[in-house]
Backbone as numpy.savetxt, mean C-alpha at the origin, in Angstrom:
# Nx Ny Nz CAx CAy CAz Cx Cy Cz
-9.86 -18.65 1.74 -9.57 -17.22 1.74 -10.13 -16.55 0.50
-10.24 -14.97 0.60 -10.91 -14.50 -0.99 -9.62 -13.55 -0.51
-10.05 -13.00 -1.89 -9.61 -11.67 -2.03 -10.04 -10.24 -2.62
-11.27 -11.20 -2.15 -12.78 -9.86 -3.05 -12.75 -8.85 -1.85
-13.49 -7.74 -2.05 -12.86 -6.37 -1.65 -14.34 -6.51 -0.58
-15.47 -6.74 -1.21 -16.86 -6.78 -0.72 -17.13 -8.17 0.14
-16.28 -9.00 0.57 -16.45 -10.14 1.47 -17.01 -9.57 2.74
-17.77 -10.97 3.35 -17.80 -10.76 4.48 -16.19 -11.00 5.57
-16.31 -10.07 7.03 -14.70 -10.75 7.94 -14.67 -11.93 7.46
-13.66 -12.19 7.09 -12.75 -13.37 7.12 -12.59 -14.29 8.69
-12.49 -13.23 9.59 -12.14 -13.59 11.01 -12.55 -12.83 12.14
-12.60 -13.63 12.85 -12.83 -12.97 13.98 -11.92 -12.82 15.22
-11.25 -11.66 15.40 -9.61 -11.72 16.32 -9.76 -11.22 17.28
-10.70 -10.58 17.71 -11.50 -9.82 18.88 -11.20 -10.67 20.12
-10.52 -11.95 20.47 -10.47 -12.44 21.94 -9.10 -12.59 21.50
-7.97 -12.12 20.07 -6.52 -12.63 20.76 -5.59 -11.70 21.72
-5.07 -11.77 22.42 -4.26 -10.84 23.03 -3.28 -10.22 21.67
-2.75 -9.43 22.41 -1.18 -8.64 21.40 -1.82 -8.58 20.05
-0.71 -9.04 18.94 -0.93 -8.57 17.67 -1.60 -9.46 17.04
-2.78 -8.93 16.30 -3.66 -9.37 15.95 -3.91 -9.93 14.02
-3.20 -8.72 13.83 -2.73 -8.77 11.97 -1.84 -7.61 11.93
-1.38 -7.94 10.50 -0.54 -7.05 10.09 -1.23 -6.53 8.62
-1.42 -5.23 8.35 -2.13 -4.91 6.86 -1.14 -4.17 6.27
-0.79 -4.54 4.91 0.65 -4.54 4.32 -0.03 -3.45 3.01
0.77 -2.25 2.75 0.66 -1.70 1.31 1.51 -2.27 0.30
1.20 -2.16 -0.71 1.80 -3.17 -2.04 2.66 -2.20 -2.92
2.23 -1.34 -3.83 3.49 -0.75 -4.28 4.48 -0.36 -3.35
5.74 -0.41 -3.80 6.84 -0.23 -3.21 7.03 -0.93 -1.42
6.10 -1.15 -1.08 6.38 -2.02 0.39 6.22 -3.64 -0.05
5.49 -3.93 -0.58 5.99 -5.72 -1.04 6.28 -5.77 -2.33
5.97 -5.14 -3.21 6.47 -5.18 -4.02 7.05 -3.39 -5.06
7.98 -4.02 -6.32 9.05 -2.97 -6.35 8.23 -2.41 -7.42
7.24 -1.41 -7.88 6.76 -1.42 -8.46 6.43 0.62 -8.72
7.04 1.04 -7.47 7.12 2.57 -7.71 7.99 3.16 -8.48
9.03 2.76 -9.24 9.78 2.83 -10.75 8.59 2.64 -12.06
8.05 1.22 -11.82 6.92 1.16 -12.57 6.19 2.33 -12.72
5.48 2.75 -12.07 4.33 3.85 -11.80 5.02 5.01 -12.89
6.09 5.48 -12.01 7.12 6.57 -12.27 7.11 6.44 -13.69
7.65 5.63 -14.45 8.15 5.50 -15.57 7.08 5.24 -16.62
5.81 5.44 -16.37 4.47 5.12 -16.81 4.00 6.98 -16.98
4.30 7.40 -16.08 3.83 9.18 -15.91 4.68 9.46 -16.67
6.24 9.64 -16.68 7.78 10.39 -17.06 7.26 10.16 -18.88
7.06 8.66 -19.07 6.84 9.02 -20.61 5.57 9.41 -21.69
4.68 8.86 -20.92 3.47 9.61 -21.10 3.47 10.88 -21.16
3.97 11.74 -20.12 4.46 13.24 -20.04 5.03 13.42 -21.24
5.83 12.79 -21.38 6.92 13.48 -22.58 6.48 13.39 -24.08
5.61 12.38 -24.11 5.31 12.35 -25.56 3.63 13.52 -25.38
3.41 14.21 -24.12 2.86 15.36 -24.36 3.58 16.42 -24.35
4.67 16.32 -23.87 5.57 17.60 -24.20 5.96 17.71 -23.02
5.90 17.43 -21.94 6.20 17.68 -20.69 6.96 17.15 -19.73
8.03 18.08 -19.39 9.38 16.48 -18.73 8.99 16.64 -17.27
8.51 15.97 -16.24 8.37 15.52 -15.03 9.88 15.71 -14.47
10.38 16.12 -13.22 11.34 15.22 -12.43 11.11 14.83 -11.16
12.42 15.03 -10.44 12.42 14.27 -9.15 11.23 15.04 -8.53
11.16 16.59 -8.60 10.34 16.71 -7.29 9.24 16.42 -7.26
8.49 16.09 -9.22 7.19 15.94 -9.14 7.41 14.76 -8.42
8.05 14.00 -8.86 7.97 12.19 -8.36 7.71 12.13 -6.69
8.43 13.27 -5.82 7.98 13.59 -4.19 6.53 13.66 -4.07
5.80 14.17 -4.72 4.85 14.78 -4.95 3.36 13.35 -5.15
4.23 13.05 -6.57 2.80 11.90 -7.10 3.61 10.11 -6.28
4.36 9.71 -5.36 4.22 8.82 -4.80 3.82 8.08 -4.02
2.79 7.50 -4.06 2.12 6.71 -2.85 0.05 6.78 -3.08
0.02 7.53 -4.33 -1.22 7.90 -4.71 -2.07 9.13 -3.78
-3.50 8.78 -3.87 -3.93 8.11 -4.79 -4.27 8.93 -5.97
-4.27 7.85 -7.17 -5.13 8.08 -7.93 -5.15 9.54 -8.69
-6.37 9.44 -8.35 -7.31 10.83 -8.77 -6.60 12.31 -8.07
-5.48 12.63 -6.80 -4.66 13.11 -6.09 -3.92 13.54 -7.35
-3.23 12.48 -7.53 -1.51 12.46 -8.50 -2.26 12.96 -9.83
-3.46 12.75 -10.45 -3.72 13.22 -11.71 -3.77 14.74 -11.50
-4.47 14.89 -10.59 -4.90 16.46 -10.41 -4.00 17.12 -10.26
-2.58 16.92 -9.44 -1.61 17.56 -9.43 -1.00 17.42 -10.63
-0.68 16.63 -11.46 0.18 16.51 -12.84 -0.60 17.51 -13.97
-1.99 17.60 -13.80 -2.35 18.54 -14.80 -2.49 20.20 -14.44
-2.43 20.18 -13.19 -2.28 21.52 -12.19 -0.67 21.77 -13.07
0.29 20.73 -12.94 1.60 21.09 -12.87 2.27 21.22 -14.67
1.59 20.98 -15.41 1.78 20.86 -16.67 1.06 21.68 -17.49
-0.38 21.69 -16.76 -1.37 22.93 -17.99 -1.84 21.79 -18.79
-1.86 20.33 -19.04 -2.08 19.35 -20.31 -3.59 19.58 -20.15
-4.36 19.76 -21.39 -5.46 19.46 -22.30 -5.78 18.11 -21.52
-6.21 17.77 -20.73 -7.02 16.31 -20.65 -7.27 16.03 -19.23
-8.68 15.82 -19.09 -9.06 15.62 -17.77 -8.61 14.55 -17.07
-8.31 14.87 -15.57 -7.45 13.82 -14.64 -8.56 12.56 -15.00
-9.67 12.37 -15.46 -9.81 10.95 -15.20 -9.32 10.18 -16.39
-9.26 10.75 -17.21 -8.83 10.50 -18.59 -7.35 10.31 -18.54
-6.57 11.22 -18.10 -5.03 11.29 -17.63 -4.38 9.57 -17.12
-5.51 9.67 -16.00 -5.32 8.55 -15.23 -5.60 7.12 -16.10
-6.54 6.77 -16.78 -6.83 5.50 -17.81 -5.33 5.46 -18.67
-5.03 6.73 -19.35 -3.88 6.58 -19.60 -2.90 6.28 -18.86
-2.41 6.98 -17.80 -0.87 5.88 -17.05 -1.94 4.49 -16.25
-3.35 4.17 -16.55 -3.06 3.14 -15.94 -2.64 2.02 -16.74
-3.24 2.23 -18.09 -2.87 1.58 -19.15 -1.11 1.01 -19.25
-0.50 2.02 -19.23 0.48 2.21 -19.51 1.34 1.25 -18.42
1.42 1.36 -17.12 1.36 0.64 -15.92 1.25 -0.38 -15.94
-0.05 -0.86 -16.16 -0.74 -2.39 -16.86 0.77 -3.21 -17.55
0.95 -2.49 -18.82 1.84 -2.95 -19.84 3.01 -3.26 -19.34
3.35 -2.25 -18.57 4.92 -2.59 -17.90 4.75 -3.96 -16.81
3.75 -4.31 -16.25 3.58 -5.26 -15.31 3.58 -6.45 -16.02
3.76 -6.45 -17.66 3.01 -7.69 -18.06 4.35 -8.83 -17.98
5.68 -8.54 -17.61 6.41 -9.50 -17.38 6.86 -9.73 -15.87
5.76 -9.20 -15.57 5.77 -9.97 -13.81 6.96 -8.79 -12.88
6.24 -9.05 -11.47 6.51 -8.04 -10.53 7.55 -7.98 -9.71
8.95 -7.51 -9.50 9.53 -8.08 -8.27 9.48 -7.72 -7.09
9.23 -8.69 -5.92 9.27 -8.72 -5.03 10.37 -7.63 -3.65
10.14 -6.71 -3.25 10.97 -5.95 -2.00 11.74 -7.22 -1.72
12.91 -6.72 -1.03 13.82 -7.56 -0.04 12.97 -7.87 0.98
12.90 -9.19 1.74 12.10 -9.12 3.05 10.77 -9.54 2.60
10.25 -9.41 1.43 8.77 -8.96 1.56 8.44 -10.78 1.60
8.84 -11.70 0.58 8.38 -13.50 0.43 9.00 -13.61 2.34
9.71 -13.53 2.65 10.07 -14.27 4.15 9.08 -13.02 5.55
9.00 -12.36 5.37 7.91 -11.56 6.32 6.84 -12.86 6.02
5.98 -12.37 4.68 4.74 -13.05 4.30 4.74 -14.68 4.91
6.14 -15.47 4.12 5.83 -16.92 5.11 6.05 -16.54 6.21
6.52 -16.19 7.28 6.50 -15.83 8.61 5.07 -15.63 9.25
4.42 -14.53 8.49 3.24 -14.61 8.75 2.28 -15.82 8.73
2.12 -16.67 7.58 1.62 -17.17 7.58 1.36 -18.80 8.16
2.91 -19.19 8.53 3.80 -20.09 9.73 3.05 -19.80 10.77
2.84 -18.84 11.46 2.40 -18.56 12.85 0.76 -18.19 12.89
0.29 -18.19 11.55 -1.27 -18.27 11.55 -1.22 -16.30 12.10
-1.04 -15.60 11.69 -0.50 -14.27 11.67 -1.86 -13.92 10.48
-2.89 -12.91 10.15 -3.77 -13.06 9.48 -2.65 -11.38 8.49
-2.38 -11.62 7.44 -2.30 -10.65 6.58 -3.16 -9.98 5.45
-3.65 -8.98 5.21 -3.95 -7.95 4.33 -3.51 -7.39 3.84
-4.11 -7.31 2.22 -3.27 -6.08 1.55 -4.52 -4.80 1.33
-3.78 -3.75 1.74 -4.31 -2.58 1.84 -3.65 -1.77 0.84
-4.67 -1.07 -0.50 -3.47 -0.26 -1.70 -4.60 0.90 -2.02
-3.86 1.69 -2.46 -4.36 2.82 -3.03 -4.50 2.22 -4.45
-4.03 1.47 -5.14 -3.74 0.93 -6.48 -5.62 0.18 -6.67
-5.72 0.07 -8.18 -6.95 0.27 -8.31 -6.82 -1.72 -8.59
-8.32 -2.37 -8.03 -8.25 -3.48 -8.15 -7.63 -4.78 -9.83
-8.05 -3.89 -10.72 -7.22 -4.96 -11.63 -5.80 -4.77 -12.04
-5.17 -3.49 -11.16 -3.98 -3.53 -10.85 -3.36 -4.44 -9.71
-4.28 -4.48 -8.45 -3.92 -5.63 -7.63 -3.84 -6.76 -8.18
-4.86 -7.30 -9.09 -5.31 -8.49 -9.45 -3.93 -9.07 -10.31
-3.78 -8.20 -10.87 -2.47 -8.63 -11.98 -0.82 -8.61 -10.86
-0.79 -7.64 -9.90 0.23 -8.17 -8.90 0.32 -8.94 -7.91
-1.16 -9.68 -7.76 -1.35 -10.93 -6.86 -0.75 -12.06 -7.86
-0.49 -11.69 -8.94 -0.17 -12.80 -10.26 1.49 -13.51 -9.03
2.33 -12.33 -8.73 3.55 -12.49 -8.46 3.66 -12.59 -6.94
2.89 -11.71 -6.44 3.07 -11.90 -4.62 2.03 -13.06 -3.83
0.92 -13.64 -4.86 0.50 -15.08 -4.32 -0.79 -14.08 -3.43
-2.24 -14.53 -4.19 -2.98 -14.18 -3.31 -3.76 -14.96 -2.17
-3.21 -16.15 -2.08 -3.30 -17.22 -1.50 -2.65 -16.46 0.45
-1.71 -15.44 -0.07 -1.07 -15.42 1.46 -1.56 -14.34 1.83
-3.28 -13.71 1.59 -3.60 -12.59 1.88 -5.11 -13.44 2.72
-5.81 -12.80 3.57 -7.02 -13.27 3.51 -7.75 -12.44 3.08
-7.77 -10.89 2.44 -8.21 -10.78 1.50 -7.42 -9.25 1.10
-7.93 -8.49 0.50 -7.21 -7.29 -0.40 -8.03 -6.38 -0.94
-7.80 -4.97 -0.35 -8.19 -3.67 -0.72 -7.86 -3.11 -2.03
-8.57 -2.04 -2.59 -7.63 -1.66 -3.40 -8.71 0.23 -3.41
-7.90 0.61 -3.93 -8.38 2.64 -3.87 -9.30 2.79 -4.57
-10.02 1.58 -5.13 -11.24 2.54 -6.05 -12.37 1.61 -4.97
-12.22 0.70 -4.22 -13.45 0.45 -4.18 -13.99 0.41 -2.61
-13.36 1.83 -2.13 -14.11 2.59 -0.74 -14.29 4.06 -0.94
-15.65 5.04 -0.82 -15.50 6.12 -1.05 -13.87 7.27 -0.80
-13.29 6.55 -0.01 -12.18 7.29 0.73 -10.78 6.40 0.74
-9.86 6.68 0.43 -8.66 6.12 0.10 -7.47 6.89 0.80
-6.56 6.28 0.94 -5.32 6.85 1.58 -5.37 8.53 1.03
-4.94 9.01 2.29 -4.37 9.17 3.28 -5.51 8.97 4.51
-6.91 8.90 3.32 -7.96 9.04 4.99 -7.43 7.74 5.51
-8.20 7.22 6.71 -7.77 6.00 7.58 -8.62 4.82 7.20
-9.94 5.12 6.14 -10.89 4.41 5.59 -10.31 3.11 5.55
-9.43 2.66 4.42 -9.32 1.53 3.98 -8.63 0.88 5.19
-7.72 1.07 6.28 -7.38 0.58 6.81 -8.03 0.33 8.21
-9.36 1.17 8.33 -10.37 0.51 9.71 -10.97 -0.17 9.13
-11.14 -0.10 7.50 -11.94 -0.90 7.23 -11.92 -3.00 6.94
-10.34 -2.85 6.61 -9.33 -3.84 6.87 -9.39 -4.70 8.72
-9.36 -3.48 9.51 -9.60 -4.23 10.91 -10.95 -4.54 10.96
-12.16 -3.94 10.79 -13.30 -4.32 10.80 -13.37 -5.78 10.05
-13.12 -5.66 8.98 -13.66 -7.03 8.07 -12.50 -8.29 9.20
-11.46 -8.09 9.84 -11.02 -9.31 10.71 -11.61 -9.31 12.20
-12.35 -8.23 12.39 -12.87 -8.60 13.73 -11.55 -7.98 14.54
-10.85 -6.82 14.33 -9.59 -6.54 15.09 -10.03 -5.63 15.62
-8.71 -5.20 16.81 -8.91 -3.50 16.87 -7.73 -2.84 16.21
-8.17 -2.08 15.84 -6.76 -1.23 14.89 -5.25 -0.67 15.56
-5.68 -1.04 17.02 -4.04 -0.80 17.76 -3.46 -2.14 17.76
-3.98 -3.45 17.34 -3.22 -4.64 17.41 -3.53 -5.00 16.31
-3.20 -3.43 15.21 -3.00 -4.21 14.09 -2.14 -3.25 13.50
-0.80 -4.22 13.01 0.38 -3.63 12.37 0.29 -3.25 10.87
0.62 -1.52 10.63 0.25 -1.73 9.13 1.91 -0.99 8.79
2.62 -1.65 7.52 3.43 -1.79 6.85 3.59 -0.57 5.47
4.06 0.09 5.50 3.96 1.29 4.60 4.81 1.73 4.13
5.25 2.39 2.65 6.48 3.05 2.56 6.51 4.13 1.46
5.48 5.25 2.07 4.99 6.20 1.55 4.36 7.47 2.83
4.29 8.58 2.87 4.00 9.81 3.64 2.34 9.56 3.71
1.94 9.35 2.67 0.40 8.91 2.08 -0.28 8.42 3.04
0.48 7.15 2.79 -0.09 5.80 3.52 0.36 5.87 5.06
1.45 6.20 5.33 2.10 6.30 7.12 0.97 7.17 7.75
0.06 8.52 6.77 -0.67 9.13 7.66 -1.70 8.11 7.76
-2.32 7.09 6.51 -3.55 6.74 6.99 -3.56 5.60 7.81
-2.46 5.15 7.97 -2.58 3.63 9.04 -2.34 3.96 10.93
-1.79 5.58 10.52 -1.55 6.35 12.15 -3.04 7.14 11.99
-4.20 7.50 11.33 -5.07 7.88 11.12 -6.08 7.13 12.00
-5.73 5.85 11.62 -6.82 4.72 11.62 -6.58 3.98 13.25
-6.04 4.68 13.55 -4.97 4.36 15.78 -4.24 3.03 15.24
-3.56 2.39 13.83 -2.43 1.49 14.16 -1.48 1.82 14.44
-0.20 0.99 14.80 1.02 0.93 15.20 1.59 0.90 13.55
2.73 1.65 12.90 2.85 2.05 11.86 4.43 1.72 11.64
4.97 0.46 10.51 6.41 0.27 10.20 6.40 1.28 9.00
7.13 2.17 8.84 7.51 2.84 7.39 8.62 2.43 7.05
8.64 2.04 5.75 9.84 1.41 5.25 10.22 2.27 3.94
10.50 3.72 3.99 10.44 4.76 2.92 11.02 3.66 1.51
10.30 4.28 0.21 11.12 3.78 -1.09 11.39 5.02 -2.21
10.95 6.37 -1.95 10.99 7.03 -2.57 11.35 8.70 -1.84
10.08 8.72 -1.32 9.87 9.99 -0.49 10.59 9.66 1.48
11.29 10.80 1.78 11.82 10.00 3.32 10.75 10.23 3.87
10.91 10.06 4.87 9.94 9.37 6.31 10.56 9.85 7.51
10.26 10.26 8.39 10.87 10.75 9.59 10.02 9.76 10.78
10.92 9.41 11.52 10.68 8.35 12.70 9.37 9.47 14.10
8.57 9.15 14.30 8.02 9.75 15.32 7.02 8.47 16.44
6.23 8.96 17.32 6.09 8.34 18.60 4.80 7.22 17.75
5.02 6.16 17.76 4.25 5.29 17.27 4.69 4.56 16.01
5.32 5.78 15.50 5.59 5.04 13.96 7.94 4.36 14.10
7.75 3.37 13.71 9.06 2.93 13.76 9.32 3.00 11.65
10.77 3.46 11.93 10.68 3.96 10.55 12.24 2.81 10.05
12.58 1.60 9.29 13.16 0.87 8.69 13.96 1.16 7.70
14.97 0.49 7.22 15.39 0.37 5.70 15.28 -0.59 5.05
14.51 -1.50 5.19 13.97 -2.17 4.19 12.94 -3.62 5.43
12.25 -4.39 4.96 11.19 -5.44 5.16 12.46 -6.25 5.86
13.76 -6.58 5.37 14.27 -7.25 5.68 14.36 -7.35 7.47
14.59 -6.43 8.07 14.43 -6.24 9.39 13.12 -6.25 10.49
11.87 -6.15 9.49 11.29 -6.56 10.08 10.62 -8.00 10.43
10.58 -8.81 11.60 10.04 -9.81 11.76 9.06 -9.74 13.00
8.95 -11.05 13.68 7.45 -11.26 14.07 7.41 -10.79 15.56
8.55 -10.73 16.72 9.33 -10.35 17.15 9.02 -8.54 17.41
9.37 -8.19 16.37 9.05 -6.21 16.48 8.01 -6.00 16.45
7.33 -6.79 15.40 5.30 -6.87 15.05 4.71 -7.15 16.39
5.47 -7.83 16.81 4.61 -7.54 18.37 5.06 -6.73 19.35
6.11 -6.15 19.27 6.52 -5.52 20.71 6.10 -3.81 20.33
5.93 -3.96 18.86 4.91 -2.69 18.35 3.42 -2.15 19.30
3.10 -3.26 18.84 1.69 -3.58 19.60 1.46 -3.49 21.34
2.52 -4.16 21.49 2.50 -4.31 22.79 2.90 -3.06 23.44
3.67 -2.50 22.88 3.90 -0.67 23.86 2.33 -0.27 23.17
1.62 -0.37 22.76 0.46 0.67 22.62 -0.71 -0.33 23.62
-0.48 -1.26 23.95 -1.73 -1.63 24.43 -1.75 -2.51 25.50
């Protein structure tokens, strides 16, 4: 398995019936890491003078990126260009990760589940690759066959980019492939992209609609719903 972004498919799934993969987002859906983020902007802000709250936090969750900078300096007036903004909380981010990541409820027993039944998983993130790289430290990149990350496709969540691009590299079609989300962001780009869509909100709510099944946590989902997902669409 890799987990280089530029691999060739990994697989080819194009003759299985039903569900084909599941492509999983990483902050806050496998791992707990949207406090992280949060608390990387909130003080950074403040030692510019500027107190953030809840509603910005509605606002900058789920990325991406270059999105959340532009709005924080829209919303503050700060002296410093969003790309510059951004090196700073990624920095900052970085640091807080350096004693390791914890894991969502659900998220280690989904993953062996998946990988028990030969189930092909992806991680799909708006998060920039040596931010993945350092949270594959804790979620095992061994149980991915490989991993996206927001800087390295012209187009990033909310478009549907990273996640056709996820079915392409397995040889899938994107309706028998389950993508895992728990962000407004990301729920549009995996219903963007024609998958079947679990939202598992961690910050911002989520409203249940025709395709998308909406959870309270990983714990409930198993292999079982991952397919009967699939199976009403196709």
């Amino acid at each position: 398995m890799t987990t280089s972004s530029t691999a060739a498919p990994a697989l080819d799934l194009g003759h299985e019936p039903g569900l084909q993969a599941v492509l999983l987002d990483m902050d806050g859906t496998l791992v707990d890491t949207e406090d992280f983020w949060w608390q990387a902007e909130v003080t950074l802000f403040a030692e510019l003078g500027h107190r953030l709250d809840e509603q910005d936090r509605a606002h900058v969750v789920g990325g991406p990126m270059a999105r959340v900078m532009e709005y924080l300096v829209a919303r503050t007036g700060v002296d410093i260009a969003p790309a510059d903004l951004g090196a700073l909380v990624n920095q900052r981010f970085v640091d807080l990760l350096a004693g390791g990541v914890p894991l969502m409820p659900g998220a280690e027993r989904l993953l062996n589940t998946l990988a028990a039944h030969g189930v092909p998983a992806a991680l799909v993130s708006a998060s920039h690759r040596h931010v993945i790289d350092i949270v594959l430290r804790s979620l095992g990149a061994e149980r991915f066959a490989f991993t996206i990350g927001g800087d390295e496709l012209p187009r990033t969540k909310p478009f549907p980019d990273p996640y056709l691009e996820a079915a392409r590299r397995l040889g899938a079609e994107p309706a028998r492939c389950v993508v895992v989300e728990d962000t407004p962001t990301g729920v549009r780009a995996g219903e963007a992209a024609g998958c079947p869509v679990i939202a598992v909100p961690s910050v911002a709510p989520i409203e249940a609609a025709p395709g998308r099944l909406v959870v309270p946590s990983l714990e409930q989902v198993d292999l079982e719903l991952l397919r009967s997902l699939v199976a009403s669409r196709v």
